[in-house]
Amino acid sequence: HSYMCVPLRSHGKTLGAMTLGADAGWRPLCRTDLVIAEQLATRAGAAIEKAQLHQAVENELAERRRAEGALRRHEAEQAMILDTVRAMIWYKDANNRVLRCNRAAARYAGRPVSKIEGRLVSDFMPAARARAYHLNDLAVIASGQPKIGELEEVKLRGGARCWMQRDTLPHRDENGAIVGVVIIAVDVTKRKRAEDLAVARERAEREFVANVSHEFRTPVAAIKGFTQTLREGAWRDEADRSRFLNIIEANADRLDAMVGDLLTLSTLEGSAPRQPGETSVHRVAHGCAKSLLSRAKRKRLSVDVSVPRGLRVKMGQAHLGEALGHLLDNAIKFTPPDGWVRLRARGSKRGAFIVVEDSGIGIPSADLPRIFDRFYRVAKGAKSGSPGLGLHLVKKIVGAYGGQVSVRSRLAGGSAFRVALPAAAPQR
Ligand code: ADP
């Protein structure tokens, strides 16, 4: 029969209401009860507010823990991806400081990730290179434009060289402001080498065809020219006829020799270059010298061959003849009159060694590294009579049998070509 309702309030905010009632067995509620009820309601309001606040804090903490967990998972995933990719990845700020890098990048820099992150690039790279990288970064930071696919040749610790392909991208914060760069670099050394090789091969093929055509043109022109002269009446004069026919024959021989060289070259580049068998160096060396003797005599050159009789090499006779023939031919060709040419050979446990020496014009030291290259001649204009294939063939032939050829020479001081070959058991 009596009733009162008071608001539950805290900090001026009504959170609910509290109702008190008394039935017939009780006395009616009075003003004093109201004061007590109001005080009770104030305390209850404060307690309820506190509980609500506590709940809110709890909720927020749980939410934060969830977000932190998700962030950690995301970071771990990112780190795993960063470390699994083969590309090197660097995050840098605008001062050339590494904020983050992956393992591939650390391997490249030659130190652990922990000794790179947080450091300036100049702390672990040569100053000039660090500066060049920084300038590159600053250009990207200033323009906001990425630089994609830049190629760079890099000298690694220990002297090895490699090729890097690099993308530099602007790194933005959550508001879109550029705070640094992300660099992604890939080692493309293998691909670059293969490309360079392919280009060099293509160039060599083109040069080869051009050289061969060029070398053929001169004797063909001579043959055509003198045939024409004979046809126009020179054949009537006995002396002219003989002279012109000799020239035609010499040029035909030159063409024949060139075709022979080219055929040898093509078989040596093919799959089965070796000729089976063992060959007496004594017999082949004397045979070669004999066939060139008349040319040597014309220049009054002394030709001396000194080879132990039993010395044999594991090499086909025709190939040994071709190699020694080219060396002796050059020695005679490049030695002025009244000089000497010598072929000496000896055998040892390590193999057979043949040296072809002359007192000739020698080879400038600048040309020595390329002297065995295909079509290489010291004096390009000189009419040597062959296209610069001789020494290349010698190297190819000797190499096909596991041997080596080297040269020692000085300008105007003669030359010595040394051939090392696997020796065969001496013949009794
Ligand atoms: P070619 O004799 O057709 O010119 P080679 O490959 O045999 O070609 O020799 C290449 C070059 O090396 C020659 O043009 C010559 O300049 C130089 N050369 C080779 N042998 C000698 C030598 N014994 N003395 C001086 N120069 C030489």
Short mmCIF file of C-alpha atoms and ligand atoms in Angstrom, two decimals:
data_model
loop_
_atom_site.label_atom_id
_atom_site.label_comp_id
_atom_site.label_asym_id
_atom_site.label_seq_id
_atom_site.Cartn_x
_atom_site.Cartn_y
_atom_site.Cartn_z
CA HIS A 1 0.00 0.00 0.00
CA SER A 2 2.96 2.30 -0.20
CA TYR A 3 5.51 2.62 -2.95
CA MET A 4 8.50 4.85 -4.00
CA CYS A 5 10.76 4.94 -7.06
CA VAL A 6 14.12 6.74 -7.14
CA PRO A 7 16.48 7.22 -10.13
CA LEU A 8 19.88 5.44 -10.19
CA ARG A 9 22.23 8.21 -11.16
CA SER A 10 25.91 8.77 -11.47
CA HIS A 11 27.71 11.88 -12.65
CA GLY A 12 24.40 13.46 -13.65
CA LYS A 13 23.50 10.51 -15.87
CA THR A 14 20.45 8.34 -15.13
CA LEU A 15 21.39 4.67 -15.40
CA GLY A 16 18.05 3.18 -14.30
CA ALA A 17 15.56 3.26 -11.42
CA MET A 18 15.14 1.60 -8.02
CA THR A 19 11.68 0.82 -6.71
CA LEU A 20 10.71 0.16 -3.06
CA GLY A 21 7.29 -1.03 -1.91
CA ALA A 22 5.65 -1.97 1.42
CA ASP A 23 2.60 -4.18 1.83
CA ALA A 24 -0.16 -4.14 4.37
CA GLY A 25 1.86 -5.86 7.12
CA TRP A 26 4.41 -3.02 7.06
CA ARG A 27 4.26 0.59 8.05
CA PRO A 28 3.81 3.02 5.21
CA LEU A 29 7.02 4.34 3.67
CA CYS A 30 7.90 7.80 4.85
CA ARG A 31 10.17 10.73 3.89
CA THR A 32 13.09 9.30 5.87
CA ASP A 33 12.85 6.15 3.79
CA LEU A 34 12.99 8.27 0.69
CA VAL A 35 16.26 9.94 1.82
CA ILE A 36 17.77 6.50 2.55
CA ALA A 37 16.50 5.17 -0.77
CA GLU A 38 18.04 8.17 -2.58
CA GLN A 39 21.41 7.61 -0.86
CA LEU A 40 21.26 3.92 -1.69
CA ALA A 41 20.38 4.75 -5.31
CA THR A 42 23.38 7.12 -5.53
CA ARG A 43 25.79 4.40 -4.30
CA ALA A 44 24.23 1.77 -6.53
CA GLY A 45 24.48 4.17 -9.50
CA ALA A 46 28.19 4.72 -8.84
CA ALA A 47 28.74 0.95 -8.48
CA ILE A 48 26.85 0.24 -11.70
CA GLU A 49 28.84 2.90 -13.56
CA LYS A 50 32.09 1.43 -12.25
CA ALA A 51 31.04 -2.03 -13.34
CA GLN A 52 30.10 -0.71 -16.76
CA LEU A 53 33.44 1.10 -17.06
CA HIS A 54 35.27 -2.02 -16.02
CA GLN A 55 33.38 -4.01 -18.65
CA ALA A 56 34.26 -1.43 -21.31
CA VAL A 57 37.96 -1.55 -20.35
CA GLU A 58 37.86 -5.35 -20.43
CA ASN A 59 36.26 -5.28 -23.87
CA GLU A 60 38.81 -2.83 -25.14
CA LEU A 61 41.71 -4.88 -23.78
CA ALA A 62 40.33 -8.04 -25.37
CA GLU A 63 39.91 -6.19 -28.65
CA ARG A 64 43.49 -4.87 -28.44
CA ARG A 65 44.85 -8.35 -27.67
CA ARG A 66 42.99 -9.69 -30.71
CA ALA A 67 44.39 -6.89 -32.90
CA GLU A 68 47.92 -7.44 -31.57
CA GLY A 69 47.66 -11.18 -32.23
CA ALA A 70 46.49 -10.51 -35.78
CA LEU A 71 49.34 -8.02 -36.26
CA ARG A 72 51.93 -10.49 -34.96
CA ARG A 73 50.54 -13.21 -37.23
CA HIS A 74 50.60 -10.81 -40.15
CA GLU A 75 54.20 -9.79 -39.36
CA ALA A 76 55.30 -13.42 -39.01
CA GLU A 77 53.68 -14.23 -42.35
CA GLN A 78 55.32 -11.21 -43.92
CA ALA A 79 58.72 -12.15 -42.46
CA MET A 80 58.32 -15.71 -43.73
CA ILE A 81 57.46 -14.47 -47.21
CA LEU A 82 60.33 -11.96 -47.10
CA ASP A 83 62.78 -14.66 -46.12
CA THR A 84 61.52 -17.26 -48.56
CA VAL A 85 61.67 -15.14 -51.70
CA ARG A 86 64.97 -15.19 -53.49
CA ALA A 87 64.83 -11.48 -54.24
CA MET A 88 66.67 -9.14 -51.89
CA ILE A 89 64.30 -6.71 -50.18
CA TRP A 90 65.28 -3.55 -48.35
CA TYR A 91 63.11 -0.99 -46.63
CA LYS A 92 65.04 2.25 -46.15
CA ASP A 93 64.23 5.67 -44.82
CA ALA A 94 65.14 8.92 -46.56
CA ASN A 95 68.52 9.04 -44.74
CA ASN A 96 69.77 5.77 -46.27
CA ARG A 97 69.07 3.85 -43.07
CA VAL A 98 67.84 0.28 -43.38
CA LEU A 99 64.58 -0.18 -41.51
CA ARG A 100 64.09 -3.75 -42.56
CA CYS A 101 65.68 -6.30 -44.86
CA ASN A 102 65.25 -9.98 -45.63
CA ARG A 103 67.77 -12.82 -45.36
CA ALA A 104 68.65 -12.74 -49.06
CA ALA A 105 69.62 -9.08 -48.71
CA ALA A 106 71.67 -9.84 -45.60
CA ARG A 107 73.49 -12.68 -47.39
CA TYR A 108 74.33 -10.30 -50.19
CA ALA A 109 75.63 -7.70 -47.72
CA GLY A 110 77.64 -10.46 -46.01
CA ARG A 111 76.33 -9.91 -42.45
CA PRO A 112 73.35 -10.98 -40.32
CA VAL A 113 70.03 -9.15 -40.56
CA SER A 114 70.49 -7.88 -37.00
CA LYS A 115 73.67 -6.07 -38.03
CA ILE A 116 71.94 -4.34 -40.93
CA GLU A 117 68.55 -3.27 -39.66
CA GLY A 118 68.68 0.13 -38.02
CA ARG A 119 72.06 0.96 -39.60
CA LEU A 120 73.12 3.34 -42.32
CA VAL A 121 74.02 1.69 -45.62
CA SER A 122 77.45 3.33 -45.39
CA ASP A 123 78.08 1.29 -42.20
CA PHE A 124 78.35 -1.91 -44.20
CA MET A 125 79.00 -0.88 -47.80
CA PRO A 126 81.76 1.16 -49.44
CA ALA A 127 80.99 4.87 -49.08
CA ALA A 128 80.83 5.58 -52.82
CA ARG A 129 78.30 2.82 -53.41
CA ALA A 130 76.22 3.79 -50.39
CA ARG A 131 76.12 7.36 -51.72
CA ALA A 132 75.09 6.22 -55.20
CA TYR A 133 72.25 4.15 -53.71
CA HIS A 134 71.16 7.09 -51.58
CA LEU A 135 71.03 9.44 -54.59
CA ASN A 136 68.95 6.86 -56.40
CA ASP A 137 66.55 6.62 -53.43
CA LEU A 138 66.27 10.39 -53.13
CA ALA A 139 65.26 10.67 -56.78
CA VAL A 140 62.42 8.19 -56.18
CA ILE A 141 61.39 9.90 -52.93
CA ALA A 142 61.35 13.33 -54.64
CA SER A 143 59.42 12.23 -57.72
CA GLY A 144 57.21 9.58 -56.16
CA GLN A 145 57.85 7.56 -59.31
CA PRO A 146 59.25 4.02 -59.03
CA LYS A 147 62.39 3.06 -60.96
CA ILE A 148 61.92 -0.41 -62.39
CA GLY A 149 64.41 -2.91 -63.80
CA GLU A 150 67.65 -0.97 -63.37
CA LEU A 151 70.70 -3.13 -64.12
CA GLU A 152 73.85 -2.80 -62.06
CA GLU A 153 77.17 -4.65 -62.13
CA VAL A 154 78.32 -5.24 -58.57
CA LYS A 155 81.70 -6.27 -57.21
CA LEU A 156 81.16 -8.64 -54.31
CA ARG A 157 83.40 -9.22 -51.30
CA GLY A 158 86.20 -11.50 -52.49
CA GLY A 159 86.30 -9.84 -55.91
CA ALA A 160 83.58 -11.80 -57.77
CA ARG A 161 81.28 -9.76 -59.99
CA CYS A 162 77.57 -10.13 -60.41
CA TRP A 163 74.66 -8.41 -62.12
CA MET A 164 71.68 -7.09 -60.15
CA GLN A 165 68.33 -6.02 -61.47
CA ARG A 166 66.75 -3.51 -59.10
CA ASP A 167 63.31 -1.98 -58.59
CA THR A 168 63.10 1.07 -56.31
CA LEU A 169 59.59 1.90 -55.13
CA PRO A 170 58.39 4.76 -52.92
CA HIS A 171 57.43 3.55 -49.43
CA ARG A 172 54.36 5.35 -48.08
CA ASP A 173 52.93 5.55 -44.57
CA GLU A 174 49.23 5.03 -43.76
CA ASN A 175 48.48 8.62 -44.77
CA GLY A 176 50.11 8.20 -48.15
CA ALA A 177 53.18 10.32 -47.33
CA ILE A 178 56.49 9.00 -48.76
CA VAL A 179 58.75 8.01 -45.87
CA GLY A 180 61.45 6.09 -47.73
CA VAL A 181 61.90 3.42 -50.37
CA VAL A 182 61.42 -0.30 -50.83
CA ILE A 183 64.12 -1.89 -52.93
CA ILE A 184 63.68 -5.27 -54.57
CA ALA A 185 66.81 -6.63 -56.24
CA VAL A 186 67.36 -9.89 -58.08
CA ASP A 187 70.68 -11.50 -59.04
CA VAL A 188 70.49 -11.86 -62.82
CA THR A 189 74.15 -12.77 -63.39
CA LYS A 190 73.36 -16.12 -65.03
CA ARG A 191 70.77 -14.66 -67.32
CA LYS A 192 73.02 -11.69 -68.20
CA ARG A 193 75.97 -13.97 -68.96
CA ALA A 194 73.80 -16.18 -71.17
CA GLU A 195 72.51 -13.11 -73.00
CA ASP A 196 76.01 -11.68 -73.42
CA LEU A 197 77.23 -15.04 -74.67
CA ALA A 198 74.41 -15.26 -77.18
CA VAL A 199 75.18 -11.73 -78.42
CA ALA A 200 78.92 -12.51 -78.63
CA ARG A 201 78.18 -15.74 -80.49
CA GLU A 202 75.94 -13.97 -82.93
CA ARG A 203 78.61 -11.31 -83.49
CA ALA A 204 81.29 -13.98 -83.94
CA GLU A 205 79.11 -15.79 -86.50
CA ARG A 206 78.61 -12.57 -88.44
CA GLU A 207 82.34 -11.74 -88.27
CA PHE A 208 83.20 -15.27 -89.29
CA VAL A 209 81.10 -15.10 -92.46
CA ALA A 210 82.43 -11.60 -93.24
CA ASN A 211 86.04 -12.68 -92.67
CA VAL A 212 85.75 -15.83 -94.75
CA SER A 213 84.11 -13.92 -97.61
CA HIS A 214 86.78 -11.24 -97.39
CA GLU A 215 89.66 -13.74 -97.39
CA PHE A 216 88.22 -15.61 -100.35
CA ARG A 217 87.67 -12.50 -102.38
CA THR A 218 91.39 -11.63 -102.85
CA PRO A 219 92.56 -14.95 -104.43
CA VAL A 220 89.34 -15.26 -106.42
CA ALA A 221 89.86 -11.73 -107.78
CA ALA A 222 93.48 -12.61 -108.68
CA ILE A 223 92.44 -15.80 -110.47
CA LYS A 224 89.68 -13.98 -112.36
CA GLY A 225 91.94 -11.03 -113.23
CA PHE A 226 94.82 -13.12 -114.60
CA THR A 227 92.49 -15.49 -116.46
CA GLN A 228 90.96 -12.46 -118.14
CA THR A 229 94.42 -11.07 -119.00
CA LEU A 230 95.43 -14.40 -120.52
CA ARG A 231 92.20 -14.60 -122.48
CA GLU A 232 92.75 -11.10 -123.81
CA GLY A 233 96.00 -12.20 -125.45
CA ALA A 234 98.67 -12.49 -122.79
CA TRP A 235 98.71 -16.27 -123.41
CA ARG A 236 100.61 -15.60 -126.66
CA ASP A 237 103.71 -14.46 -124.75
CA GLU A 238 105.53 -17.47 -123.33
CA ALA A 239 106.98 -15.66 -120.28
CA ASP A 240 103.72 -13.89 -119.38
CA ARG A 241 101.74 -17.07 -119.79
CA SER A 242 103.98 -18.99 -117.43
CA ARG A 243 104.07 -16.16 -114.86
CA PHE A 244 100.30 -15.64 -114.88
CA LEU A 245 99.57 -19.35 -114.68
CA ASN A 246 101.91 -19.56 -111.66
CA ILE A 247 100.01 -16.75 -110.01
CA ILE A 248 96.69 -18.44 -110.76
CA GLU A 249 98.03 -21.70 -109.36
CA ALA A 250 99.38 -20.04 -106.21
CA ASN A 251 96.02 -18.39 -105.58
CA ALA A 252 94.16 -21.63 -106.21
CA ASP A 253 96.53 -23.29 -103.69
CA ARG A 254 95.76 -20.54 -101.21
CA LEU A 255 92.02 -21.10 -101.66
CA ASP A 256 92.60 -24.82 -101.28
CA ALA A 257 94.55 -24.29 -98.04
CA MET A 258 91.84 -22.02 -96.70
CA VAL A 259 89.10 -24.52 -97.51
CA GLY A 260 91.23 -27.18 -95.78
CA ASP A 261 91.60 -25.00 -92.70
CA LEU A 262 87.88 -24.30 -92.61
CA LEU A 263 87.04 -27.98 -92.94
CA THR A 264 89.42 -28.84 -90.10
CA LEU A 265 87.87 -26.07 -88.04
CA SER A 266 84.36 -27.39 -88.67
CA THR A 267 85.30 -30.96 -87.72
CA LEU A 268 87.01 -29.72 -84.56
CA GLU A 269 83.88 -27.79 -83.56
CA GLY A 270 81.82 -30.92 -84.23
CA SER A 271 81.35 -33.91 -81.99
CA ALA A 272 84.22 -36.30 -82.85
CA PRO A 273 87.38 -34.27 -83.36
CA ARG A 274 89.96 -36.83 -82.26
CA GLN A 275 91.78 -39.10 -84.62
CA PRO A 276 92.62 -42.35 -82.90
CA GLY A 277 96.13 -43.69 -82.63
CA GLU A 278 99.65 -42.78 -81.57
CA THR A 279 102.07 -40.85 -83.69
CA SER A 280 105.84 -40.56 -83.91
CA VAL A 281 106.79 -36.92 -83.37
CA HIS A 282 110.16 -37.57 -85.03
CA ARG A 283 108.62 -38.71 -88.30
CA VAL A 284 105.94 -36.00 -88.49
CA ALA A 285 108.30 -33.14 -87.49
CA HIS A 286 110.89 -34.13 -90.11
CA GLY A 287 108.13 -34.58 -92.71
CA CYS A 288 106.74 -31.09 -92.06
CA ALA A 289 110.19 -29.49 -92.12
CA LYS A 290 111.01 -31.20 -95.39
CA SER A 291 107.88 -29.98 -97.11
CA LEU A 292 108.72 -26.39 -96.13
CA LEU A 293 112.44 -26.58 -96.86
CA SER A 294 112.31 -24.98 -100.29
CA ARG A 295 110.55 -21.91 -98.88
CA ALA A 296 113.11 -21.68 -96.07
CA LYS A 297 115.96 -21.97 -98.55
CA ARG A 298 114.61 -19.11 -100.60
CA LYS A 299 115.04 -16.93 -97.50
CA ARG A 300 118.35 -18.58 -96.55
CA LEU A 301 116.88 -19.71 -93.23
CA SER A 302 118.53 -22.52 -91.33
CA VAL A 303 115.97 -25.12 -90.23
CA ASP A 304 116.98 -27.41 -87.42
CA VAL A 305 114.81 -30.30 -86.17
CA SER A 306 115.84 -32.17 -83.05
CA VAL A 307 113.42 -34.84 -81.79
CA PRO A 308 114.19 -38.09 -79.93
CA ARG A 309 113.45 -41.01 -82.25
CA GLY A 310 111.15 -42.93 -79.94
CA LEU A 311 109.00 -39.96 -78.86
CA ARG A 312 105.32 -40.66 -79.54
CA VAL A 313 102.12 -38.80 -78.71
CA LYS A 314 98.52 -39.91 -78.29
CA MET A 315 97.28 -38.04 -81.31
CA GLY A 316 96.32 -38.71 -84.92
CA GLN A 317 99.14 -38.32 -87.43
CA ALA A 318 97.24 -35.90 -89.69
CA HIS A 319 96.37 -33.63 -86.76
CA LEU A 320 99.95 -33.56 -85.44
CA GLY A 321 101.16 -32.81 -88.98
CA GLU A 322 98.64 -29.98 -89.29
CA ALA A 323 99.58 -28.41 -85.95
CA LEU A 324 103.37 -28.59 -86.48
CA GLY A 325 102.89 -27.56 -90.12
CA HIS A 326 101.14 -24.33 -89.08
CA LEU A 327 103.78 -23.51 -86.46
CA LEU A 328 106.71 -24.15 -88.83
CA ASP A 329 104.95 -22.34 -91.66
CA ASN A 330 104.49 -19.26 -89.46
CA ALA A 331 108.09 -19.45 -88.20
CA ILE A 332 109.36 -19.40 -91.79
CA LYS A 333 106.83 -16.76 -92.88
CA PHE A 334 107.60 -14.35 -90.05
CA THR A 335 111.40 -14.72 -90.00
CA PRO A 336 113.40 -12.35 -92.20
CA PRO A 337 116.11 -13.79 -94.53
CA ASP A 338 119.26 -15.31 -92.99
CA GLY A 339 117.57 -16.17 -89.72
CA TRP A 340 116.88 -19.55 -88.15
CA VAL A 341 113.97 -21.82 -87.31
CA ARG A 342 114.20 -24.64 -84.76
CA LEU A 343 111.92 -27.47 -83.72
CA ARG A 344 112.89 -29.32 -80.56
CA ALA A 345 110.99 -31.96 -78.64
CA ARG A 346 111.44 -34.00 -75.52
CA GLY A 347 109.41 -36.44 -73.51
CA SER A 348 108.99 -36.65 -69.75
CA LYS A 349 106.72 -38.36 -67.26
CA ARG A 350 104.31 -35.45 -67.60
CA GLY A 351 104.03 -35.70 -71.41
CA ALA A 352 105.65 -34.67 -74.67
CA PHE A 353 106.83 -31.11 -75.20
CA ILE A 354 107.47 -29.64 -78.63
CA VAL A 355 108.91 -26.15 -79.10
CA VAL A 356 108.93 -24.33 -82.43
CA GLU A 357 111.26 -21.32 -82.23
CA ASP A 358 112.43 -18.69 -84.66
CA SER A 359 114.62 -15.62 -84.81
CA GLY A 360 111.84 -13.69 -86.54
CA ILE A 361 109.96 -10.46 -86.14
CA GLY A 362 108.28 -11.49 -82.89
CA ILE A 363 104.82 -10.53 -81.66
CA PRO A 364 103.97 -7.31 -79.79
CA SER A 365 103.02 -8.08 -76.19
CA ALA A 366 99.63 -6.37 -76.65
CA ASP A 367 98.71 -8.95 -79.30
CA LEU A 368 99.83 -12.03 -77.38
CA PRO A 369 96.57 -12.60 -75.43
CA ARG A 370 94.55 -12.78 -78.67
CA ILE A 371 97.06 -14.52 -80.91
CA PHE A 372 95.18 -17.85 -80.81
CA ASP A 373 91.80 -16.26 -81.62
CA ARG A 374 90.03 -17.14 -84.82
CA PHE A 375 91.04 -14.77 -87.69
CA TYR A 376 93.44 -12.83 -85.49
CA ARG A 377 96.41 -11.31 -87.26
CA VAL A 378 98.91 -8.87 -85.82
CA ALA A 379 99.13 -6.63 -88.88
CA LYS A 380 95.65 -6.72 -90.36
CA GLY A 381 96.72 -5.21 -93.68
CA ALA A 382 99.69 -7.52 -94.17
CA LYS A 383 99.35 -10.03 -96.95
CA SER A 384 100.28 -13.05 -94.91
CA GLY A 385 98.57 -15.35 -97.39
CA SER A 386 96.28 -17.00 -94.86
CA PRO A 387 93.35 -15.68 -92.90
CA GLY A 388 94.65 -15.90 -89.34
CA LEU A 389 93.26 -19.36 -88.74
CA GLY A 390 96.56 -21.25 -88.28
CA LEU A 391 97.19 -20.67 -84.57
CA HIS A 392 93.50 -21.03 -83.77
CA LEU A 393 93.56 -24.45 -85.43
CA VAL A 394 96.74 -25.42 -83.57
CA LYS A 395 95.02 -24.56 -80.28
CA LYS A 396 91.86 -26.45 -81.25
CA ILE A 397 93.71 -29.54 -82.44
CA VAL A 398 96.04 -29.69 -79.45
CA GLY A 399 93.15 -28.97 -77.07
CA ALA A 400 91.06 -31.80 -78.56
CA TYR A 401 93.73 -34.23 -77.29
CA GLY A 402 93.94 -32.69 -73.84
CA GLY A 403 97.11 -30.75 -74.71
CA GLN A 404 98.03 -27.08 -74.48
CA VAL A 405 99.83 -24.54 -76.62
CA SER A 406 101.49 -21.38 -75.35
CA VAL A 407 103.73 -18.68 -76.75
CA ARG A 408 106.68 -16.59 -75.64
CA SER A 409 107.62 -13.77 -77.93
CA ARG A 410 109.10 -10.30 -78.04
CA LEU A 411 108.82 -7.75 -80.81
CA ALA A 412 111.94 -8.17 -83.01
CA GLY A 413 113.14 -10.83 -80.58
CA GLY A 414 111.79 -14.04 -82.15
CA SER A 415 109.00 -16.33 -81.00
CA ALA A 416 108.75 -19.70 -79.27
CA PHE A 417 105.53 -21.75 -79.44
CA ARG A 418 105.39 -24.59 -76.93
CA VAL A 419 103.04 -27.51 -77.37
CA ALA A 420 102.40 -29.95 -74.51
CA LEU A 421 100.70 -33.22 -75.41
CA PRO A 422 99.92 -36.49 -73.68
CA ALA A 423 102.80 -38.83 -74.51
CA ALA A 424 102.34 -42.43 -75.64
CA ALA A 425 104.66 -45.24 -74.60
CA PRO A 426 107.96 -44.95 -76.55
CA GLN A 427 108.43 -47.32 -79.49
CA ARG A 428 111.20 -49.85 -79.21
P1 ADP B 1 98.18 -16.35 -90.28
O1 ADP B 1 99.51 -16.98 -90.31
O2 ADP B 1 97.23 -16.84 -91.25
O3 ADP B 1 98.20 -14.87 -90.25
P2 ADP B 1 97.99 -17.51 -87.65
O4 ADP B 1 96.79 -17.78 -86.82
O5 ADP B 1 98.85 -18.65 -87.95
O6 ADP B 1 97.45 -16.82 -88.95
O7 ADP B 1 98.82 -16.41 -86.93
C1 ADP B 1 98.17 -15.26 -86.45
C2 ADP B 1 99.13 -14.09 -86.39
O8 ADP B 1 100.11 -14.35 -85.41
C3 ADP B 1 99.90 -13.87 -87.64
O9 ADP B 1 99.20 -13.03 -88.52
C4 ADP B 1 101.15 -13.21 -87.12
O10 ADP B 1 100.93 -11.84 -87.00
C5 ADP B 1 101.34 -13.80 -85.76
N1 ADP B 1 102.33 -14.87 -85.74
C6 ADP B 1 102.11 -16.20 -85.76
N2 ADP B 1 103.26 -16.89 -85.68
C7 ADP B 1 104.24 -16.00 -85.63
C8 ADP B 1 105.67 -16.07 -85.54
N3 ADP B 1 106.30 -17.23 -85.50
N4 ADP B 1 106.36 -14.92 -85.51
C9 ADP B 1 105.72 -13.72 -85.53
N5 ADP B 1 104.38 -13.59 -85.60
C10 ADP B 1 103.65 -14.69 -85.66
#
